[in-house]
mmCIF file of C-alpha atoms and ligand atoms in Angstrom:
data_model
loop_
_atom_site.group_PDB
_atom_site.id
_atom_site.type_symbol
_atom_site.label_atom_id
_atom_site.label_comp_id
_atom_site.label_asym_id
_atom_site.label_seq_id
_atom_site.Cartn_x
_atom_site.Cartn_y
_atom_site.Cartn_z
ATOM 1 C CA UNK A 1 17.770 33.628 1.352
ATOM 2 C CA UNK A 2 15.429 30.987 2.772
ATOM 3 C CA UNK A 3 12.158 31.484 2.865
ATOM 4 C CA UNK A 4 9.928 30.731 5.394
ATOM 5 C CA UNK A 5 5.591 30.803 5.580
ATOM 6 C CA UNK A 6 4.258 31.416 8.572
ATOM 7 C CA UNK A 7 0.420 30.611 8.893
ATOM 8 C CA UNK A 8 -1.077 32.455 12.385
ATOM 9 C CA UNK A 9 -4.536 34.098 12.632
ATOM 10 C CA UNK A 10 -3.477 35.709 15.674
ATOM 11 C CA UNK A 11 -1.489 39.138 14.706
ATOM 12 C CA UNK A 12 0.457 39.590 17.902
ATOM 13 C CA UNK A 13 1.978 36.376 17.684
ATOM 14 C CA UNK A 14 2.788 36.280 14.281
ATOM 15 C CA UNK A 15 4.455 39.453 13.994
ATOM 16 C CA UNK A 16 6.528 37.969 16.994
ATOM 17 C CA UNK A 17 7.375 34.879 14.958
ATOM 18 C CA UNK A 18 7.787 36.903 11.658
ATOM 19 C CA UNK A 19 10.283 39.328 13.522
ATOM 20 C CA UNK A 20 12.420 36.616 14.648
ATOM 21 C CA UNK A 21 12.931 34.970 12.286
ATOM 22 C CA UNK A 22 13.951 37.474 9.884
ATOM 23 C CA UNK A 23 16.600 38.673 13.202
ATOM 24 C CA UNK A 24 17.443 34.840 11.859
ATOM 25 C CA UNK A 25 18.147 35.486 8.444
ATOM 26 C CA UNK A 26 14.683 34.201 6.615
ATOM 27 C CA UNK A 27 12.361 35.947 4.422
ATOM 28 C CA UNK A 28 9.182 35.464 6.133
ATOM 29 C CA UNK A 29 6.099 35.112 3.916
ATOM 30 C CA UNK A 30 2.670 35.711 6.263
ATOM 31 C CA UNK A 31 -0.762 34.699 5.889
ATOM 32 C CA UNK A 32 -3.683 34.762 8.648
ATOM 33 C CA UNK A 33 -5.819 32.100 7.216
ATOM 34 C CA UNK A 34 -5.558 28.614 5.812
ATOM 35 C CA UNK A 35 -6.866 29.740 2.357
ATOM 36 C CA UNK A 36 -4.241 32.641 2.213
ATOM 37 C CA UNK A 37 -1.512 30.303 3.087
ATOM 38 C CA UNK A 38 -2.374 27.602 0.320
ATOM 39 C CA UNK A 39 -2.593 30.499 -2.101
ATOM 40 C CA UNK A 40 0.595 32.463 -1.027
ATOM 41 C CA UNK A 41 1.970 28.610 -1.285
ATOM 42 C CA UNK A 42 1.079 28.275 -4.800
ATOM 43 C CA UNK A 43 2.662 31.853 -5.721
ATOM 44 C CA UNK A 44 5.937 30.928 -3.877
ATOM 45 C CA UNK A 45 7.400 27.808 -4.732
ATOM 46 C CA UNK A 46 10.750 28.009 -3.305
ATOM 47 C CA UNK A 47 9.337 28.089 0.232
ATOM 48 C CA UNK A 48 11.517 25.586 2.488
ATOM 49 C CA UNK A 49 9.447 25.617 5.637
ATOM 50 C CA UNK A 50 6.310 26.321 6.896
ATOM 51 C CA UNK A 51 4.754 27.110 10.069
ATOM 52 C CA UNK A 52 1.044 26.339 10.319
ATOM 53 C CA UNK A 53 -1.358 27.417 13.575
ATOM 54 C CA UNK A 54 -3.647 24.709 14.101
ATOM 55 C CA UNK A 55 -6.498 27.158 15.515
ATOM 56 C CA UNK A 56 -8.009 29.183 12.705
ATOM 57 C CA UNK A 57 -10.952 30.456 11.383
ATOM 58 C CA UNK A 58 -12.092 28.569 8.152
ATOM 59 C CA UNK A 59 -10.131 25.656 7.368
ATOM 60 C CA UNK A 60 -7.930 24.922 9.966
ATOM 61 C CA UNK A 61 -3.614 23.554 10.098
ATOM 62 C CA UNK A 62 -4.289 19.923 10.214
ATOM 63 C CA UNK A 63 -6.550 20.523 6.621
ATOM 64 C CA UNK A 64 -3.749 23.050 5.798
ATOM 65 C CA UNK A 65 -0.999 20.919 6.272
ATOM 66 C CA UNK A 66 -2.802 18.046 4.580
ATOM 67 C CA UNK A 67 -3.235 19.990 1.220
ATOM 68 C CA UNK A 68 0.482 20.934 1.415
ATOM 69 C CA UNK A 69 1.859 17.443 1.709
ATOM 70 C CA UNK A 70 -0.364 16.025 -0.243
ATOM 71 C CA UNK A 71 0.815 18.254 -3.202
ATOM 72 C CA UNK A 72 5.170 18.424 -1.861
ATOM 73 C CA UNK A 73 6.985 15.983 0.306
ATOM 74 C CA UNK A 74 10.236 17.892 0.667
ATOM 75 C CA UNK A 75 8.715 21.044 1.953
ATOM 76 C CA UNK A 76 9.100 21.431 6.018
ATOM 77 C CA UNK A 77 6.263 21.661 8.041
ATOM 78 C CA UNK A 78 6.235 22.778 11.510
ATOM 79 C CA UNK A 79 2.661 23.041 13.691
ATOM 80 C CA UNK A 80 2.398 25.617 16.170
ATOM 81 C CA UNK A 81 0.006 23.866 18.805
ATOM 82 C CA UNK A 82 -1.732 25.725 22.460
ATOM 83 C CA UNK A 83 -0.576 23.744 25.538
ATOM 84 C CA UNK A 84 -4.247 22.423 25.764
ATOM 85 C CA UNK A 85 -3.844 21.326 22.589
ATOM 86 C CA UNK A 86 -1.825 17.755 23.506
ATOM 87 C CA UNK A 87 -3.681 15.542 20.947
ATOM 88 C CA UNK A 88 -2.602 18.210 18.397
ATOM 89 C CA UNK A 89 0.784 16.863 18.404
ATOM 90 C CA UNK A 90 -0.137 13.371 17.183
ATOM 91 C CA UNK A 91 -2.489 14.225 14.597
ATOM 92 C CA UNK A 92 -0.224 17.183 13.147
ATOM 93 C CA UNK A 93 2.445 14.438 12.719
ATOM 94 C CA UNK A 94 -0.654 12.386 10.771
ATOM 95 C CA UNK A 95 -1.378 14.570 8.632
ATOM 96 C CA UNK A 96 2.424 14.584 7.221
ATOM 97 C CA UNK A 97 4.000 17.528 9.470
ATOM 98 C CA UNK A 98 7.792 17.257 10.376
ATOM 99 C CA UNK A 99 7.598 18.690 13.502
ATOM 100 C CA UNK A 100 5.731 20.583 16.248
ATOM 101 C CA UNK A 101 6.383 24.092 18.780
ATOM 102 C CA UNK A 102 4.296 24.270 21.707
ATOM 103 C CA UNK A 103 2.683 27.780 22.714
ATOM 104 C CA UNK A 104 4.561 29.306 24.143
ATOM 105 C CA UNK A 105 8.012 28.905 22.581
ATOM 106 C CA UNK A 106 11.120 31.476 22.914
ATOM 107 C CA UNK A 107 12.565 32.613 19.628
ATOM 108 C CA UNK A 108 15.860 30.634 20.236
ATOM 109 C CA UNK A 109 13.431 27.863 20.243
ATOM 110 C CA UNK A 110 11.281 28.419 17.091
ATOM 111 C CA UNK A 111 14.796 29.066 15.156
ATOM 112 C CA UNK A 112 16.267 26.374 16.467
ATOM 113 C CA UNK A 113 13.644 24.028 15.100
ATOM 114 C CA UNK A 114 13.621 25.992 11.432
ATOM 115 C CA UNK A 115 17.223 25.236 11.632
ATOM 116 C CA UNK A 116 16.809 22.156 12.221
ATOM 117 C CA UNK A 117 14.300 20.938 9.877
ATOM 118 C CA UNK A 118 16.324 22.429 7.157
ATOM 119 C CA UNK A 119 19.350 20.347 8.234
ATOM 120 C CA UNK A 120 17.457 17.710 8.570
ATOM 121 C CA UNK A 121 16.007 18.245 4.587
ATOM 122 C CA UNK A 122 19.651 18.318 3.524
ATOM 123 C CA UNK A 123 18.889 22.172 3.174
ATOM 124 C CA UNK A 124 16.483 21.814 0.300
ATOM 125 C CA UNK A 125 15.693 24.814 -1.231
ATOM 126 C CA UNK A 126 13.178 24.141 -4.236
ATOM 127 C CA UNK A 127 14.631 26.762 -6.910
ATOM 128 C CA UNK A 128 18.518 25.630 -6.480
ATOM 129 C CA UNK A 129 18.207 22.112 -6.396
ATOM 130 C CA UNK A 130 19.745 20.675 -10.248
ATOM 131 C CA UNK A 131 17.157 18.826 -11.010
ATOM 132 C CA UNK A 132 16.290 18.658 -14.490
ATOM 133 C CA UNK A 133 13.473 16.351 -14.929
ATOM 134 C CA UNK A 134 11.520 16.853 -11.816
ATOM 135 C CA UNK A 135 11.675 13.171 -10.861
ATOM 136 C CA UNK A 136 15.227 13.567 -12.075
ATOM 137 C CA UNK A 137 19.080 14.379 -10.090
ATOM 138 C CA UNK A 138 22.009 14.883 -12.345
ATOM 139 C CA UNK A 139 25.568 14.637 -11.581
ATOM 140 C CA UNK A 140 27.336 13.063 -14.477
ATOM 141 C CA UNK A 141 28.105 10.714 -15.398
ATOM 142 C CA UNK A 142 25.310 10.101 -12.997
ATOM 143 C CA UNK A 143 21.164 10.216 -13.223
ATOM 144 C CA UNK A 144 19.092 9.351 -9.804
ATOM 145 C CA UNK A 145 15.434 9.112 -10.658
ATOM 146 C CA UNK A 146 13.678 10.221 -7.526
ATOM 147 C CA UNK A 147 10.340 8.441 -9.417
ATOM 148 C CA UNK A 148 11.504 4.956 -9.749
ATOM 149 C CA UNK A 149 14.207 5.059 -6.911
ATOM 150 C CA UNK A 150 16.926 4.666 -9.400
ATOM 151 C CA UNK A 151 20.520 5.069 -9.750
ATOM 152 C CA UNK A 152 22.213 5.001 -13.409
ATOM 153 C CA UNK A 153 25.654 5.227 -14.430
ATOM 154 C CA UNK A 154 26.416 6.157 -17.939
ATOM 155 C CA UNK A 155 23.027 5.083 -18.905
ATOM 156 C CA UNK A 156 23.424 1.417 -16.590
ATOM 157 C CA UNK A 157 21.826 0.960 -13.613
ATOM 158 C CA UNK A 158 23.060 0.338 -10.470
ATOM 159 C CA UNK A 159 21.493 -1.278 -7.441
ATOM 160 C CA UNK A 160 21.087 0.221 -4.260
ATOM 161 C CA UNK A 161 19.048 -0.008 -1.007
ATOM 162 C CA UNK A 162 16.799 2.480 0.220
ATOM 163 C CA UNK A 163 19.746 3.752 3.046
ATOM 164 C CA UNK A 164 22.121 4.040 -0.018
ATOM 165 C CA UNK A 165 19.268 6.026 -2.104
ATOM 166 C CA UNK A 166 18.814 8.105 0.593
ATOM 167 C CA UNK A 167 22.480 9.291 0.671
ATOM 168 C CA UNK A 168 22.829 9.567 -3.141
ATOM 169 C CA UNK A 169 20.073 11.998 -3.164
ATOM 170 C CA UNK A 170 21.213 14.208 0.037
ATOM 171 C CA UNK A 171 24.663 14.489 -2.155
ATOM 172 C CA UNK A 172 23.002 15.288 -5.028
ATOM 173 C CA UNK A 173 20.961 17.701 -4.373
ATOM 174 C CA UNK A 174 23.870 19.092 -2.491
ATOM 175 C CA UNK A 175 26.619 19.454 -4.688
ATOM 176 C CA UNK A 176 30.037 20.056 -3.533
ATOM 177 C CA UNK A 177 28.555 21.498 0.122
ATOM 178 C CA UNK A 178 30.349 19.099 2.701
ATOM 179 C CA UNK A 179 27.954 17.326 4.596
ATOM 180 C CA UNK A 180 28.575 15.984 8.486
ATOM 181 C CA UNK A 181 28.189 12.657 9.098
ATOM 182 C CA UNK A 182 25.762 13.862 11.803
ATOM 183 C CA UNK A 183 23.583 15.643 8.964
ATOM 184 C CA UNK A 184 23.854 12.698 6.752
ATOM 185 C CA UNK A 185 22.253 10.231 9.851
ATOM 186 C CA UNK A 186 19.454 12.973 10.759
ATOM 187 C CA UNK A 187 18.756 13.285 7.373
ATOM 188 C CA UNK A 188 19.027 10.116 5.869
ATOM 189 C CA UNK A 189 18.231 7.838 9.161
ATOM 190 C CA UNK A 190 15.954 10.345 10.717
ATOM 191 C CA UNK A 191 16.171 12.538 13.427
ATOM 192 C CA UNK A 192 14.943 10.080 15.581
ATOM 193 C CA UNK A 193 17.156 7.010 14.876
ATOM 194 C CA UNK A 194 19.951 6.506 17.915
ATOM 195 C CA UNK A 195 22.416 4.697 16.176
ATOM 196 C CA UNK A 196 26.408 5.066 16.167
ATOM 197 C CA UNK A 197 27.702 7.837 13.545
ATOM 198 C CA UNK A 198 29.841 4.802 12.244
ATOM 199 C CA UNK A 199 26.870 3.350 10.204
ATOM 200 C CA UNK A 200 27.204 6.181 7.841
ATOM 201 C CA UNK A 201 30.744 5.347 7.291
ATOM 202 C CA UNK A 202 29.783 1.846 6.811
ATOM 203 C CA UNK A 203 27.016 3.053 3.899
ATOM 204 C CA UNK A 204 29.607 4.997 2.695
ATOM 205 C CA UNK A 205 32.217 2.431 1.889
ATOM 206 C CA UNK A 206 29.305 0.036 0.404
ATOM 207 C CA UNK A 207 28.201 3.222 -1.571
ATOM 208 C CA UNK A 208 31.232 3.494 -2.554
ATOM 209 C CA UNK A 209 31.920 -0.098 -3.761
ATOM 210 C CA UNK A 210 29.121 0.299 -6.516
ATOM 211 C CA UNK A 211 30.007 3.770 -7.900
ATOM 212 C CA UNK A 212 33.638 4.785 -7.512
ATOM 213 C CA UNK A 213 35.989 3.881 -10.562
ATOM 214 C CA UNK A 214 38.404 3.451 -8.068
ATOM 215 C CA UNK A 215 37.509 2.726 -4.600
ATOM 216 C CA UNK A 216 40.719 3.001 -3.156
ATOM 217 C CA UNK A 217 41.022 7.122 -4.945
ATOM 218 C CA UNK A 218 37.332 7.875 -4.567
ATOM 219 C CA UNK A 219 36.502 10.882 -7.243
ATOM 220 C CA UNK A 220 32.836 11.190 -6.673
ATOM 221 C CA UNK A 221 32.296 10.672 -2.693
ATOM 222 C CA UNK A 222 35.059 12.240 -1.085
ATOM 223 C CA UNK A 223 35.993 12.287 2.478
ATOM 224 C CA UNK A 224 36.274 15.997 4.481
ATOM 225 C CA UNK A 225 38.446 14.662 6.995
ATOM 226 C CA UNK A 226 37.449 14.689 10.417
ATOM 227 C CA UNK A 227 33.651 16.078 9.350
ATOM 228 C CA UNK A 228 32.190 14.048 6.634
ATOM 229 C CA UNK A 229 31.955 13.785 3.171
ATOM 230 C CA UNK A 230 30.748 15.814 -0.066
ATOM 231 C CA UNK A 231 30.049 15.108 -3.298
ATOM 232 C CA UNK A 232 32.628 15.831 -6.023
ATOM 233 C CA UNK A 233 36.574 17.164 -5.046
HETATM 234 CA CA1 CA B 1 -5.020 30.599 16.204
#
């Protein structure tokens, strides 16, 4: 199950939050202060997303969220800002956040944006991803070093640009889950790039090119037709 922190000082609203989104399907982890969060952080590292008030006492989201990303870039962070808040928005998205919810937000909405943010992360969850090394992805006869932005193949390297990086990693930390070609743009291009779907086919087939034994019966990147593609048969 996904878990999910959820960082409000105000009790009525985060039971609200915490209640829907276990309706949702998360395991909800709560903490009413900055410091709790950042400790409950450090006791659960399989957390996938967080959601972090901006208005606390002690230190407040922005410092929270700082600390967070600072310390783990694939975690999700979501802001929960006050309508008078507006300049919240662009310094939450500073300070390395993913995304932001405006007070007051339905539960359909909050979801949707956990949802989301997941997708968008290629569904990274910390404790299943394969990765041996930390810096390291292994698929035989395949190693991606996430450190060096590196691709080998039986021990030789092959070149690839950041786009093509990008993919390699979403597949590999995704092992044999087909992946849309919409998932693979968000993910890889961004949420908000507004590009045709067709440029992930086109990454594909170059992809392809430098890894496949055999382009023409490709083994390792194969197509789910009419949805996408996933690594391995
Ligand atoms: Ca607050």
């Amino acid at each position: 199950m996904k878990k999910v922190l959820v960082l409000e000082d105000e009790s009525s609203i985060r039971s609200f939050i915490v209640i829907n989104l276990r309706r949702a399907g998360y395991e909800v982890i709560e903490a009413e202060s900055g410091e709790e969060a950042l400790e409950k952080l450090a006791q659960h590292k399989d957390v996938c997303v967080c959601l972090f008030d901006v208005m606390l006492p002690g230190i407040d989201g922005f410092e929270v969220c700082r600390r967070v990303r600072a310390g783990n870039p694939h975690i999700g962070i979501i802001m929960l800002t006050a309508r008078s808040q507006e300049m919240d928005k662009v310094t939450g998205l500073m300070t390395g956040a993913d995304d932001y919810v405006t007070k007051p937000f339905s539960p359909a909405e909050l979801t949707a944006r956990v949802d989301a943010l997941i997708r968008r992360s290629g569904g990274f969850v910390p404790q299943s991803t394969p990765v041996v090394d930390e810096d390291e992805l292994v698929s035989p006869p395949f190693t991606l070093n996430l450190r060096n932005r590196t691709l080998e193949k039986n021990g030789e390297r092959i070149k690839l640009t950041q786009v093509e990086f990008g993919i390699m990693q979403m597949f590999l930390e995704n092992t044999g889950k087909a992946l849309s070609r919409e998932e693979i743009l968000d993910s890889v291009w961004g949420k908000d790039y507004f590009g045709e779907l067709k440029i992930v086919d086109v990454n594909i087939r170059r992809l392809r090119l430098k890894i496949e034994d055999d382009t023409a019966n490709p083994t390792f990147i194969t197509t789910v037709w009419g949805y996408g593609y996933k690594w391995g048969a």
